[in-house]
mmCIF file of C-alpha atoms in Angstrom:
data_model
loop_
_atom_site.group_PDB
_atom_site.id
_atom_site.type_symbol
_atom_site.label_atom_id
_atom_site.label_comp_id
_atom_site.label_asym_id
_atom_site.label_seq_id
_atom_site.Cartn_x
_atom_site.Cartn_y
_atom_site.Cartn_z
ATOM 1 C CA UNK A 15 -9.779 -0.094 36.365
ATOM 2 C CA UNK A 16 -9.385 3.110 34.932
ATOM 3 C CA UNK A 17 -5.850 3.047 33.938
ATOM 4 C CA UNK A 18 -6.832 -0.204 32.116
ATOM 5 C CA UNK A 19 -10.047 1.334 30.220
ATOM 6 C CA UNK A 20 -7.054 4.051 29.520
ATOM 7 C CA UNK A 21 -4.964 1.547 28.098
ATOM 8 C CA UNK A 22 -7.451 -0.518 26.600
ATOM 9 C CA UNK A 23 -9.140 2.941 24.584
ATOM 10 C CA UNK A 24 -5.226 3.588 23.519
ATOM 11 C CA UNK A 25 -4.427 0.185 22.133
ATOM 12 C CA UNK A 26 -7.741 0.770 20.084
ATOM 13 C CA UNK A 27 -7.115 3.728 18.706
ATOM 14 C CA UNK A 28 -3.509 3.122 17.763
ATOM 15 C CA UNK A 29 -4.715 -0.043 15.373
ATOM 16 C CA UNK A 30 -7.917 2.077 14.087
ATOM 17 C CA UNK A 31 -5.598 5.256 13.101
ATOM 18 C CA UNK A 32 -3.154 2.005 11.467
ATOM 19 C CA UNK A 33 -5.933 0.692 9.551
ATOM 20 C CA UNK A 34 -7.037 3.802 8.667
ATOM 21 C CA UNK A 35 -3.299 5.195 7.406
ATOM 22 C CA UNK A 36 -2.636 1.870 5.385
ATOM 23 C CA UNK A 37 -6.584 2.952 4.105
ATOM 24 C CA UNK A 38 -5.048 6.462 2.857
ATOM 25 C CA UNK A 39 -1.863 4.856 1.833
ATOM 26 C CA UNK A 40 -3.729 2.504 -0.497
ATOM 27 C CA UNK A 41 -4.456 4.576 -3.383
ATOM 28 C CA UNK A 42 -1.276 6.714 -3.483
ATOM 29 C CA UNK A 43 0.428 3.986 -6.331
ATOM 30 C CA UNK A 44 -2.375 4.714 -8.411
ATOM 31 C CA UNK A 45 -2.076 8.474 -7.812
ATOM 32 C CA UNK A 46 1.511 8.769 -8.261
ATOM 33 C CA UNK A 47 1.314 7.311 -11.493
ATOM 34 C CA UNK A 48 -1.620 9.395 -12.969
ATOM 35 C CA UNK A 49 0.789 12.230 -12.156
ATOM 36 C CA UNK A 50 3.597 10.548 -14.101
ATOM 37 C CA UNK A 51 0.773 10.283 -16.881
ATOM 38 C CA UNK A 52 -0.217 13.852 -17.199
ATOM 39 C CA UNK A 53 3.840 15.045 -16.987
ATOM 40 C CA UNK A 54 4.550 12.550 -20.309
ATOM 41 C CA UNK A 55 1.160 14.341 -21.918
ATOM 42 C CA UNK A 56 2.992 17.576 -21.450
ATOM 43 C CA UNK A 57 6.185 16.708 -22.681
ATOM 44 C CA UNK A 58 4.117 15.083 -25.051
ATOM 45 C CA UNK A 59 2.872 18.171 -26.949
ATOM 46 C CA UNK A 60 5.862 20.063 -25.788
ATOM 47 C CA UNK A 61 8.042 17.895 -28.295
ATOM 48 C CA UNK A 62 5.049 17.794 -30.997
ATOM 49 C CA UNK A 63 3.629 21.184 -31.143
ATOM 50 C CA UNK A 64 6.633 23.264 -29.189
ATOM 51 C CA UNK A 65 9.655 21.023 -30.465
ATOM 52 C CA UNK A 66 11.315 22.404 -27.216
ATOM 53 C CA UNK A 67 14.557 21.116 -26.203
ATOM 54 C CA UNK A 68 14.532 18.272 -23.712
ATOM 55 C CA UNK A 69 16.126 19.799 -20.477
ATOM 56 C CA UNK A 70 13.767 22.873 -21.389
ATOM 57 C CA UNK A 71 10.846 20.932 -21.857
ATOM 58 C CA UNK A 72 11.799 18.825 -18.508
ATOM 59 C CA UNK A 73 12.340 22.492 -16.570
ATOM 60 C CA UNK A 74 8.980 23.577 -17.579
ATOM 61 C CA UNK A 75 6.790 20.230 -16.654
ATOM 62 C CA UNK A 76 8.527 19.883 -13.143
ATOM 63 C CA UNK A 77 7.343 23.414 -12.644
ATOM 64 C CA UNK A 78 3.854 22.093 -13.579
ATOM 65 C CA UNK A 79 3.650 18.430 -12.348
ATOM 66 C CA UNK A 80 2.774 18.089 -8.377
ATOM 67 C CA UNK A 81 3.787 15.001 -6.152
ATOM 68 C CA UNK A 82 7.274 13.306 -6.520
ATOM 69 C CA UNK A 83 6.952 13.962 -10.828
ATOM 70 C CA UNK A 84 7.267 17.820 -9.910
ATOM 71 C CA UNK A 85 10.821 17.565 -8.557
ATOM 72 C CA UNK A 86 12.401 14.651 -10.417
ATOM 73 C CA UNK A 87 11.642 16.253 -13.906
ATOM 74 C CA UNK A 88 12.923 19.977 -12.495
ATOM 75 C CA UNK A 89 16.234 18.097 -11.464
ATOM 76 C CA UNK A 90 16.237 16.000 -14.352
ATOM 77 C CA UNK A 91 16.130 19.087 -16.900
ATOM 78 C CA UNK A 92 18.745 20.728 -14.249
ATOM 79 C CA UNK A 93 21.080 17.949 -14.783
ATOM 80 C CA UNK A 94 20.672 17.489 -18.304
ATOM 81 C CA UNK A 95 21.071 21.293 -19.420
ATOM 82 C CA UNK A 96 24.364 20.847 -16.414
ATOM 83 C CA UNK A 97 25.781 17.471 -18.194
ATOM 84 C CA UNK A 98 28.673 17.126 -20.288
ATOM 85 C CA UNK A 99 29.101 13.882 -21.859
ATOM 86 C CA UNK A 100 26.224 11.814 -20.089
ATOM 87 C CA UNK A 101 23.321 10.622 -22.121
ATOM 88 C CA UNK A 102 19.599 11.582 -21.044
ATOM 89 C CA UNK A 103 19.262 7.671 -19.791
ATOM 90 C CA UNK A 104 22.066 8.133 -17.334
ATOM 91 C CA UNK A 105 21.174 11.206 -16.080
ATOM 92 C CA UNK A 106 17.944 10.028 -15.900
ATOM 93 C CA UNK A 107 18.638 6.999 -13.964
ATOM 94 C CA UNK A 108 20.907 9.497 -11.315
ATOM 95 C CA UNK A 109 17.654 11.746 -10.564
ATOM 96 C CA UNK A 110 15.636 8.294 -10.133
ATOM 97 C CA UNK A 111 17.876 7.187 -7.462
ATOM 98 C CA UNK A 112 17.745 10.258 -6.129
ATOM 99 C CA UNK A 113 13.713 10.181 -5.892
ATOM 100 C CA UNK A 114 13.052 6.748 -5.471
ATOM 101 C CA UNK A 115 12.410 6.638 -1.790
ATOM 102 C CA UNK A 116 9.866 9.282 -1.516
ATOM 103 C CA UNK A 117 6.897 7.748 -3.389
ATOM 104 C CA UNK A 118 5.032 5.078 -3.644
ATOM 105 C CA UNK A 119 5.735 3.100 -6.675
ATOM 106 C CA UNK A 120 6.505 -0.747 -7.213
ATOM 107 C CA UNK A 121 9.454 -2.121 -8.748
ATOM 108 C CA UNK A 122 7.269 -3.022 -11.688
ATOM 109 C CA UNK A 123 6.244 0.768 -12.177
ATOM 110 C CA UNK A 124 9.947 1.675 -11.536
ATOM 111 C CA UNK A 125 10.720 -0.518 -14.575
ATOM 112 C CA UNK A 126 8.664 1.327 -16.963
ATOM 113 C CA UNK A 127 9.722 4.772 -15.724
ATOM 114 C CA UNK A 128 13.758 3.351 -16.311
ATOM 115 C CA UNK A 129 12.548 1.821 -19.484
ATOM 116 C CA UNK A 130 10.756 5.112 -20.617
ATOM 117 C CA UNK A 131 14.416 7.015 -19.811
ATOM 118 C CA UNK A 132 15.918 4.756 -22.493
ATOM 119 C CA UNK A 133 13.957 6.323 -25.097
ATOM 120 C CA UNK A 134 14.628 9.995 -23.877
ATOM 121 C CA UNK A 135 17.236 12.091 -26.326
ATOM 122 C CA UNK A 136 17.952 10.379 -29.320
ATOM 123 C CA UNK A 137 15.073 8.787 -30.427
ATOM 124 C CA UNK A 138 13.006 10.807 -33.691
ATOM 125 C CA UNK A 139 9.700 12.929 -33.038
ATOM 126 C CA UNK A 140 7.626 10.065 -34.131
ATOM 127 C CA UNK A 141 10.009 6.906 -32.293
ATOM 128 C CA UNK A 142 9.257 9.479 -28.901
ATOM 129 C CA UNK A 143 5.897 9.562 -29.016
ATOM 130 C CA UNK A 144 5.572 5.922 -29.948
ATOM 131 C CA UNK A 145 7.140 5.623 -26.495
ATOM 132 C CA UNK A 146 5.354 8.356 -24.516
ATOM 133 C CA UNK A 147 2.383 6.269 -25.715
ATOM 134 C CA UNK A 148 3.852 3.065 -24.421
ATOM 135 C CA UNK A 149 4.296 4.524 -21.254
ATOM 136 C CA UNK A 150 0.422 5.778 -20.890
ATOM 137 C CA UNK A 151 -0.584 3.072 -21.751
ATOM 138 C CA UNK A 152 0.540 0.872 -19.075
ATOM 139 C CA UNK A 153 -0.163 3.864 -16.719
ATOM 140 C CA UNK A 154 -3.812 3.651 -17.624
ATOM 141 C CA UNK A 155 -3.976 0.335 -17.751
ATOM 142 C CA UNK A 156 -2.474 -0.553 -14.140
ATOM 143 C CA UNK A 157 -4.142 3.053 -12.678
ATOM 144 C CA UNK A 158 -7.267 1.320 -13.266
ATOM 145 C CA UNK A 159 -6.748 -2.058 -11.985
ATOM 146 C CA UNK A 160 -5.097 -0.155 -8.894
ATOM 147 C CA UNK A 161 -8.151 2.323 -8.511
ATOM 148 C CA UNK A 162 -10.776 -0.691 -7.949
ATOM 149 C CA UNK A 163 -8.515 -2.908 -5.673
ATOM 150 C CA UNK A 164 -8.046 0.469 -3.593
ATOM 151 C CA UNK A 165 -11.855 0.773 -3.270
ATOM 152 C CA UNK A 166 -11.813 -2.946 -2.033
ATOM 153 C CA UNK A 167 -8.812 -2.572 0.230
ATOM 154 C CA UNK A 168 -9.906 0.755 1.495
ATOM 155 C CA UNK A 169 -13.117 -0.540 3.143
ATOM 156 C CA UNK A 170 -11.323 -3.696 4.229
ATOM 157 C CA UNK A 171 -8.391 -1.740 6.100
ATOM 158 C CA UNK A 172 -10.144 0.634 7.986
ATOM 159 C CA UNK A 173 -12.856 -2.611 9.803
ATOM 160 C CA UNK A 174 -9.604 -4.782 10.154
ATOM 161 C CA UNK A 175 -8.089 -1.749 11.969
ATOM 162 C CA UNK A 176 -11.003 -1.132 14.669
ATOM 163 C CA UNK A 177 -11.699 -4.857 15.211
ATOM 164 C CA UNK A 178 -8.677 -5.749 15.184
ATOM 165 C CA UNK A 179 -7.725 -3.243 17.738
ATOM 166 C CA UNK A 180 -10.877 -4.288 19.860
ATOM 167 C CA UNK A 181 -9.943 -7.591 19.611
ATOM 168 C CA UNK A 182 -5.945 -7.228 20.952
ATOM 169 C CA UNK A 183 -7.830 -4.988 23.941
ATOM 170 C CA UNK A 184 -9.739 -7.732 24.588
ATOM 171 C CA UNK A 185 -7.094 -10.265 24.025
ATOM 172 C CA UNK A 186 -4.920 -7.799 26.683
ATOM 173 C CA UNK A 187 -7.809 -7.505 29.316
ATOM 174 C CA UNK B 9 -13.984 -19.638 38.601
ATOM 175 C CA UNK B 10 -13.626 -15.944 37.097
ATOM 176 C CA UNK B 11 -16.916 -15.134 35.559
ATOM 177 C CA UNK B 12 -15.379 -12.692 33.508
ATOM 178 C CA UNK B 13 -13.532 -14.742 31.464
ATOM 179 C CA UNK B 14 -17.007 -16.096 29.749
ATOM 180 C CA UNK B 15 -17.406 -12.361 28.175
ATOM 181 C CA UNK B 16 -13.870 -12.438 27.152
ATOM 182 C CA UNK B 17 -13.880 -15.462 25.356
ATOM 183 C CA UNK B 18 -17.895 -14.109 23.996
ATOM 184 C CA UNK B 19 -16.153 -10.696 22.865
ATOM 185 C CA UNK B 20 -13.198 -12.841 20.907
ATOM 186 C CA UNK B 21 -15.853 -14.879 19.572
ATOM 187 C CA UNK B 22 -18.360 -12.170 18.052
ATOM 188 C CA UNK B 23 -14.921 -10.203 17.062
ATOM 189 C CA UNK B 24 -13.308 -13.149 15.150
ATOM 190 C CA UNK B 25 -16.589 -13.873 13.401
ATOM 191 C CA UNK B 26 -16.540 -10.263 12.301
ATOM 192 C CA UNK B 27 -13.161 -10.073 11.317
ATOM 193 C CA UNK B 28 -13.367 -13.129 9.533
ATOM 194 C CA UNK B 29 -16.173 -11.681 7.478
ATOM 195 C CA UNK B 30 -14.386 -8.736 6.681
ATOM 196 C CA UNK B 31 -11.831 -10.985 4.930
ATOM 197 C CA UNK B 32 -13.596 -12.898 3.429
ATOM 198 C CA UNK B 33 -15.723 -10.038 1.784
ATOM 199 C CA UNK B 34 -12.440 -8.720 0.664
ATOM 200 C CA UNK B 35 -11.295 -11.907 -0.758
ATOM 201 C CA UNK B 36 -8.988 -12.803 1.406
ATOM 202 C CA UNK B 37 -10.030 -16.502 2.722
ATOM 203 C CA UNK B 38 -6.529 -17.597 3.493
ATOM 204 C CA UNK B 39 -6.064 -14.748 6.111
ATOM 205 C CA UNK B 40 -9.657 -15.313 7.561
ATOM 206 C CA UNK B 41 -8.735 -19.042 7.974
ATOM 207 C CA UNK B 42 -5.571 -17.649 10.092
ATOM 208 C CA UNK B 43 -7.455 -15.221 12.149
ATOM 209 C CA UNK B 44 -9.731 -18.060 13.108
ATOM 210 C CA UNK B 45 -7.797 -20.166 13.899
ATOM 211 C CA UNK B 46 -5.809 -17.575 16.197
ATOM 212 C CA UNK B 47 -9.269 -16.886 17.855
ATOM 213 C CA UNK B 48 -9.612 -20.560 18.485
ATOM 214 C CA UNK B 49 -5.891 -20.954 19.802
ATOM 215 C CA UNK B 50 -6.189 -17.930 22.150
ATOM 216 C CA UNK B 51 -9.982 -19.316 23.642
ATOM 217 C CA UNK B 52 -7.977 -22.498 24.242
ATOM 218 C CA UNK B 53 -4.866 -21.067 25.696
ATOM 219 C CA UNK B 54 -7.268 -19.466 28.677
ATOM 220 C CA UNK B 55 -9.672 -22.397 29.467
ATOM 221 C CA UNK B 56 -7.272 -24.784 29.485
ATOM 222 C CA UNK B 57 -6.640 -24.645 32.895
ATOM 223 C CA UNK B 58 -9.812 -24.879 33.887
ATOM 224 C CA UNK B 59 -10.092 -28.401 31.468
ATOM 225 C CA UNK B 60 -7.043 -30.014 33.248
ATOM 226 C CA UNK B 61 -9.217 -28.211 36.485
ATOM 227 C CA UNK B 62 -11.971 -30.522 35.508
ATOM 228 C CA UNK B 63 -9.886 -33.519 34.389
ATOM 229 C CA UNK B 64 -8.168 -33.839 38.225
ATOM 230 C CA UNK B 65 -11.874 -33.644 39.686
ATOM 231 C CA UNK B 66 -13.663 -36.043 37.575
ATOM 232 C CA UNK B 67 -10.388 -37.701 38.794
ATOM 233 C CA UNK B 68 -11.224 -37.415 42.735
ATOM 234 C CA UNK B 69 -14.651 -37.772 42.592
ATOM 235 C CA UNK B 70 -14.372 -41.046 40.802
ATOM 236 C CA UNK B 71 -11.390 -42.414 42.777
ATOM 237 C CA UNK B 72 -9.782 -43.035 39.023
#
C-alpha cells in the first residue's frame, strides 16, 4: 500500500513538474524575439548615429544582447571581420546554423531573421533601416499575439499537468 | 464485486469533467472531446466484465 501511494505521489508529480515546464517553456518564443528586437534597435542607431562598421557594430551588440542574440551577433561580427570573400548573408546564414538549436524560435521567425541577413552589408543607410524596421515590425506584431496566447496556455498547462497526472494515478491504481 | 472500483471510476469521472473544462476554457474543444471520450473508454474497459458478469446470470436465472 505504501509503495503504491509512493508510486502513485511520483507519477503525479512527474506530469505536474511537465505541465508546469511546458508552462515556463510557453513564453520563451515571445522572449527570444523581443531580444532579437532590442539587438536590431542597437544596430539600429549604431549605423544611424555611430555609422560603425558592420562586424564592429555586430561585436559590440553581442556584448550587449542576452539569450541566444548575445552569442550569434558576437560570432557573427567575429566571422565577418575573419571573412574573405563571403558576403554578410552567407556568413550570416553559417552563424544561424550554428545557433539554431538552442532557442526557441519557429520556422516562421527563422524566416524573417534569414530574410533580415539578406539586407545586411550592401544595402544604403536609409534601404537598412527600412529593413531593421521591417524586421520590428513583425517582432512586435507576433510578440504580442504570442504574449496573450502564453497567458492562456500558461494557466491551461499547469491544471492539465496536475489532473492529468491524478488522473493516470488513478487510471494506474 | 470490488467496492473499490466504484471510487475509481467516481475519481475518473470528477477528473475528466475537470479536465474537460480546462480545455474547453482554453479553447480547445476538440481535445476535450478526446479526453472524454478516453474517460468513457477506460470506465468501460473495467466494468465490462462485470456486464458480461451480469449478462451470464440474467442468463441462469432465467433458464435463457
Amino acid at each position: 500500500m505504501l509503495m503504491r501511494l509512493a508510486g502513485a505521489a511520483a507519477v503525479v508529480c512527474g506530469a505536474a513538474a511537465l505541465g508546469f515546464y511546458y508552462a515556463a517553456q510557453e513564453a520563451q518564443r515571445a522572449l527570444d524575439l523581443l531580444e532579437f528586437k532590442k539587438a536590431l534597435m542597437v544596430l539600429s542607431s549604431e549605423i544611424e548615429y555611430m555609422r560603425t562598421p558592420l562586424p564592429v557594430a555586430a561585436v559590440n551588440i553581442g556584448k550587449r544582447a542576452e539569450r541566444w542574440v548575445g552569442p550569434m551577433f558576437t560570432r557573427f561580427g567575429e566571422l565577418l571581420a575573419l571573412s574573405e570573400g563571403e558576403t554578410a548573408y552567407q556568413v550570416w546564414m553559417k552563424v544561424i546554423t550554428e545557433v539554431k538549436d538552442g532557442t526557441h524560435l519557429a520556422q516562421e521567425d527563422w524566416k524573417v531573421v534569414e530574410g533580415f541577413g539578406k539586407t545586411l552589408g550592401y544595402l544604403d543607410r536609409q534601404m537598412q533601416q527600412n529593413a531593421i524596421r521591417y524586421a520590428v515590425d513583425y517582432i512586435d506584431e507576433k510578440a504580442a499575439g504570442l504574449q496573450q496566447q502564453a497567458d492562456k496556455n500558461r494557466k491551461m498547462y499547469r491544471s492539465l499537468g496536475i489532473i492529468g497526472g491524478l488522473l493516470l494515478a488513478v487510471v494506474l491504481w | 464485486m470490488d467496492i473499490s472500483v466504484v471510487f475509481q471510476i467516481a475519481a475518473v469521472g470528477i477528473l475528466v469533467a475537470v479536465l474537460n473544462q480546462v480545455l474547453t476554457r482554453a479553447g480547445r474543444e476538440e481535445q476535450a472531446m478526446v479526453t472524454t471520450l478516453a474517460g468513457l473508454l477506460v470506465v468501460l474497459f473495467w466494468v465490462i466484465q462485470y456486464v458480461s458478469e451480469l449478462f451470464t446470470e440474467v442468463q441462469v436465472i432465467f433458464n435463457l
